[in-house]
PDB file of C-alpha atoms in Angstrom:
ATOM      1  CA  UNK A 170      42.328  48.251 -82.354  1.00 70.00           C
ATOM      2  CA  UNK A 171      42.290  44.933 -84.188  1.00 82.00           C
ATOM      3  CA  UNK A 172      44.682  45.766 -87.032  1.00 83.00           C
ATOM      4  CA  UNK A 173      47.348  43.188 -85.981  1.00 80.00           C
ATOM      5  CA  UNK A 174      44.691  40.452 -86.026  1.00 82.00           C
ATOM      6  CA  UNK A 175      44.149  41.073 -89.750  1.00 80.00           C
ATOM      7  CA  UNK A 176      47.722  41.924 -90.774  1.00 80.00           C
ATOM      8  CA  UNK A 177      50.115  39.393 -89.258  1.00 80.00           C
ATOM      9  CA  UNK A 178      53.308  41.456 -89.639  1.00 82.00           C
ATOM     10  CA  UNK A 179      51.833  44.654 -88.233  1.00 86.00           C
ATOM     11  CA  UNK A 180      52.240  45.842 -84.670  1.00 87.00           C
ATOM     12  CA  UNK A 181      50.554  48.850 -83.134  1.00 87.00           C
ATOM     13  CA  UNK A 182      52.621  51.057 -80.906  1.00 90.00           C
ATOM     14  CA  UNK A 183      51.529  54.286 -79.237  1.00 91.00           C
ATOM     15  CA  UNK A 184      48.172  55.563 -80.504  1.00 88.00           C
ATOM     16  CA  UNK A 185      45.379  57.849 -79.407  1.00 89.00           C
ATOM     17  CA  UNK A 186      41.878  58.382 -80.761  1.00 84.00           C
ATOM     18  CA  UNK A 187      40.918  62.049 -80.698  1.00 82.00           C
ATOM     19  CA  UNK A 188      37.492  63.565 -81.343  1.00 75.00           C
ATOM     20  CA  UNK A 189      38.268  64.282 -84.999  1.00 74.00           C
ATOM     21  CA  UNK A 190      41.455  62.358 -85.824  1.00 80.00           C
ATOM     22  CA  UNK A 191      43.771  59.541 -84.796  1.00 86.00           C
ATOM     23  CA  UNK A 192      47.491  59.526 -84.075  1.00 89.00           C
ATOM     24  CA  UNK A 193      49.394  56.270 -84.046  1.00 91.00           C
ATOM     25  CA  UNK A 194      52.573  54.396 -84.751  1.00 91.00           C
ATOM     26  CA  UNK A 195      52.193  51.356 -86.990  1.00 89.00           C
ATOM     27  CA  UNK A 196      55.159  49.018 -87.327  1.00 88.00           C
ATOM     28  CA  UNK A 197      55.374  46.733 -90.348  1.00 84.00           C
ATOM     29  CA  UNK A 198      57.936  44.164 -89.233  1.00 81.00           C
ATOM     30  CA  UNK A 199      58.734  42.530 -92.575  1.00 67.00           C
ATOM     31  CA  UNK A 200      57.290  42.039 -96.056  1.00 56.00           C
ATOM     32  CA  UNK A 201      55.179  39.005 -96.881  1.00 50.00           C
ATOM     33  CA  UNK A 202      58.093  37.327 -98.639  1.00 55.00           C
ATOM     34  CA  UNK A 203      61.676  38.068 -99.551  1.00 50.00           C
ATOM     35  CA  UNK A 204      60.840  38.086-103.270  1.00 51.00           C
ATOM     36  CA  UNK A 205      58.594  41.185-102.925  1.00 49.00           C
ATOM     37  CA  UNK A 206      61.218  43.460-104.519  1.00 46.00           C
ATOM     38  CA  UNK A 207      61.277  41.382-107.691  1.00 45.00           C
ATOM     39  CA  UNK A 208      57.487  41.171-107.831  1.00 44.00           C
ATOM     40  CA  UNK A 209      57.097  44.933-107.505  1.00 44.00           C
ATOM     41  CA  UNK A 210      59.569  45.568-110.348  1.00 43.00           C
ATOM     42  CA  UNK A 211      57.782  43.488-112.954  1.00 42.00           C
ATOM     43  CA  UNK A 212      56.003  45.395-115.699  1.00 45.00           C
ATOM     44  CA  UNK A 213      52.859  44.077-117.374  1.00 44.00           C
ATOM     45  CA  UNK A 214      52.069  44.911-120.982  1.00 44.00           C
ATOM     46  CA  UNK A 215      49.070  43.881-123.070  1.00 46.00           C
ATOM     47  CA  UNK A 216      51.159  41.326-124.932  1.00 47.00           C
ATOM     48  CA  UNK A 217      53.165  39.646-122.169  1.00 46.00           C
ATOM     49  CA  UNK A 218      54.817  40.053-118.820  1.00 46.00           C
ATOM     50  CA  UNK A 219      58.134  41.893-119.083  1.00 46.00           C
ATOM     51  CA  UNK A 220      60.445  41.707-116.110  1.00 45.00           C
ATOM     52  CA  UNK A 221      62.863  44.490-115.253  1.00 49.00           C
ATOM     53  CA  UNK A 222      64.883  42.134-113.039  1.00 50.00           C
ATOM     54  CA  UNK A 223      65.352  38.888-114.927  1.00 48.00           C
ATOM     55  CA  UNK A 224      63.405  36.215-116.762  1.00 48.00           C
ATOM     56  CA  UNK A 225      63.173  33.902-113.744  1.00 49.00           C
ATOM     57  CA  UNK A 226      61.744  36.608-111.486  1.00 48.00           C
ATOM     58  CA  UNK A 227      58.339  36.840-113.189  1.00 46.00           C
ATOM     59  CA  UNK A 228      57.006  34.105-110.935  1.00 48.00           C
ATOM     60  CA  UNK A 229      56.782  34.451-107.188  1.00 46.00           C
ATOM     61  CA  UNK A 230      59.082  31.826-105.684  1.00 49.00           C
ATOM     62  CA  UNK A 231      56.869  31.385-102.611  1.00 50.00           C
ATOM     63  CA  UNK A 232      53.536  30.836-104.334  1.00 50.00           C
ATOM     64  CA  UNK A 233      54.509  30.057-107.964  1.00 52.00           C
ATOM     65  CA  UNK A 234      51.642  32.243-109.222  1.00 51.00           C
ATOM     66  CA  UNK A 235      52.489  35.116-111.557  1.00 52.00           C
ATOM     67  CA  UNK A 236      52.504  38.360-109.583  1.00 48.00           C
ATOM     68  CA  UNK A 237      49.403  39.801-111.280  1.00 48.00           C
ATOM     69  CA  UNK A 238      47.294  37.058-109.642  1.00 52.00           C
ATOM     70  CA  UNK A 239      48.551  38.081-106.220  1.00 55.00           C
ATOM     71  CA  UNK A 240      48.278  41.303-104.294  1.00 61.00           C
ATOM     72  CA  UNK A 241      51.782  42.745-103.840  1.00 58.00           C
ATOM     73  CA  UNK A 242      50.275  45.783-102.099  1.00 61.00           C
ATOM     74  CA  UNK A 243      48.554  43.664 -99.433  1.00 65.00           C
ATOM     75  CA  UNK A 244      51.005  44.716 -96.745  1.00 68.00           C
ATOM     76  CA  UNK A 245      51.391  48.391 -97.598  1.00 81.00           C
ATOM     77  CA  UNK A 246      50.532  51.147 -95.154  1.00 83.00           C
ATOM     78  CA  UNK A 247      47.887  52.405 -97.585  1.00 84.00           C
ATOM     79  CA  UNK A 248      46.096  49.032 -97.511  1.00 85.00           C
ATOM     80  CA  UNK A 249      46.235  48.879 -93.713  1.00 86.00           C
ATOM     81  CA  UNK A 250      44.787  52.397 -93.336  1.00 86.00           C
ATOM     82  CA  UNK A 251      42.157  51.811 -96.038  1.00 86.00           C
ATOM     83  CA  UNK A 252      41.043  48.559 -94.369  1.00 88.00           C
ATOM     84  CA  UNK A 253      40.834  50.231 -90.953  1.00 87.00           C
ATOM     85  CA  UNK A 254      38.766  53.121 -92.316  1.00 87.00           C
ATOM     86  CA  UNK A 255      36.490  50.740 -94.212  1.00 88.00           C
ATOM     87  CA  UNK A 256      35.713  48.575 -91.169  1.00 89.00           C
ATOM     88  CA  UNK A 257      35.150  51.619 -88.945  1.00 87.00           C
ATOM     89  CA  UNK A 258      32.829  53.220 -91.500  1.00 86.00           C
ATOM     90  CA  UNK A 259      30.749  50.040 -91.817  1.00 88.00           C
ATOM     91  CA  UNK A 260      30.427  49.759 -88.037  1.00 87.00           C
ATOM     92  CA  UNK A 261      29.537  53.428 -87.584  1.00 85.00           C
ATOM     93  CA  UNK A 262      26.903  53.214 -90.323  1.00 85.00           C
ATOM     94  CA  UNK A 263      25.202  50.376 -88.386  1.00 86.00           C
ATOM     95  CA  UNK A 264      24.498  52.696 -85.437  1.00 85.00           C
ATOM     96  CA  UNK A 265      20.857  53.874 -85.685  1.00 80.00           C
ATOM     97  CA  UNK A 266      21.438  57.424 -84.388  1.00 77.00           C
ATOM     98  CA  UNK A 267      24.842  58.092 -85.843  1.00 66.00           C
ATOM     99  CA  UNK A 268      26.594  61.410 -85.997  1.00 73.00           C
ATOM    100  CA  UNK A 269      27.508  63.145 -89.226  1.00 75.00           C
ATOM    101  CA  UNK A 270      30.620  61.010 -89.743  1.00 77.00           C
ATOM    102  CA  UNK A 271      33.180  61.222 -92.519  1.00 78.00           C
ATOM    103  CA  UNK A 272      36.885  60.573 -92.816  1.00 80.00           C
ATOM    104  CA  UNK A 273      39.419  63.153 -93.781  1.00 77.00           C
ATOM    105  CA  UNK A 274      40.351  62.250 -97.367  1.00 75.00           C
ATOM    106  CA  UNK A 275      44.053  61.643 -96.719  1.00 76.00           C
ATOM    107  CA  UNK A 276      46.423  60.701 -93.956  1.00 77.00           C
ATOM    108  CA  UNK A 277      49.877  61.917 -93.035  1.00 82.00           C
ATOM    109  CA  UNK A 278      52.591  59.306 -92.867  1.00 84.00           C
ATOM    110  CA  UNK A 279      56.135  59.607 -91.672  1.00 85.00           C
ATOM    111  CA  UNK A 280      58.890  57.005 -91.625  1.00 88.00           C
ATOM    112  CA  UNK A 281      60.548  56.959 -88.215  1.00 90.00           C
ATOM    113  CA  UNK A 282      64.259  56.680 -88.901  1.00 90.00           C
ATOM    114  CA  UNK A 283      65.881  56.521 -85.459  1.00 93.00           C
ATOM    115  CA  UNK A 284      65.252  56.068 -81.736  1.00 94.00           C
ATOM    116  CA  UNK A 285      65.300  59.800 -80.952  1.00 95.00           C
ATOM    117  CA  UNK A 286      62.657  60.543 -83.572  1.00 94.00           C
ATOM    118  CA  UNK A 287      60.597  57.573 -82.343  1.00 94.00           C
ATOM    119  CA  UNK A 288      60.632  58.842 -78.749  1.00 95.00           C
ATOM    120  CA  UNK A 289      59.641  62.383 -79.808  1.00 94.00           C
ATOM    121  CA  UNK A 290      56.725  61.109 -81.905  1.00 93.00           C
ATOM    122  CA  UNK A 291      55.609  58.760 -79.140  1.00 94.00           C
ATOM    123  CA  UNK A 292      55.651  61.663 -76.662  1.00 94.00           C
ATOM    124  CA  UNK A 293      53.722  63.882 -79.098  1.00 92.00           C
ATOM    125  CA  UNK A 294      51.018  61.219 -79.449  1.00 92.00           C
ATOM    126  CA  UNK A 295      50.762  60.714 -75.684  1.00 92.00           C
ATOM    127  CA  UNK A 296      50.509  64.469 -74.998  1.00 92.00           C
ATOM    128  CA  UNK A 297      48.161  65.320 -77.881  1.00 87.00           C
ATOM    129  CA  UNK A 298      44.917  64.818 -75.889  1.00 87.00           C
ATOM    130  CA  UNK A 299      46.153  67.329 -73.298  1.00 84.00           C
ATOM    131  CA  UNK A 300      46.779  69.891 -76.045  1.00 78.00           C
ATOM    132  CA  UNK A 301      43.331  69.247 -77.551  1.00 71.00           C
ATOM    133  CA  UNK A 302      41.713  69.848 -74.149  1.00 62.00           C
ATOM    134  CA  UNK A 303      43.720  73.071 -73.766  1.00 53.00           C
ATOM    135  CA  UNK A 304      42.698  74.335 -77.237  1.00 52.00           C
ATOM    136  CA  UNK A 305      38.993  73.640 -76.576  1.00 49.00           C
ATOM    137  CA  UNK A 306      38.877  75.722 -73.365  1.00 48.00           C
TER     138      UNK A 306
END
């Protein structure tokens, strides 16, 4: 899986590709910049940019472009999943004798909050193929 090659702050942990779904742990190590909170709290109107944080926060300190010319959602989980699905779909559609392929419309996400939860989810992912084999017999 090449996701970390396209998203520099993303790391893949345990994952498994099943016959009809994927399980995986995606770690997003840090946001693109420390000013992301201020960028995400700006509100655009038709007349002007109105900031909910302060007048000086309407410009990104890292890039000096107003936030609406940037992509503050570039590093969100949604963008990572959407990009992955898009690339996979394009590659599958290039196969001459492809199967009847389609993605499930949504995905289930869960924030892992502690080490115990992380270990349980990691174990679930590792054991899932065994359960799938058992259910298919």
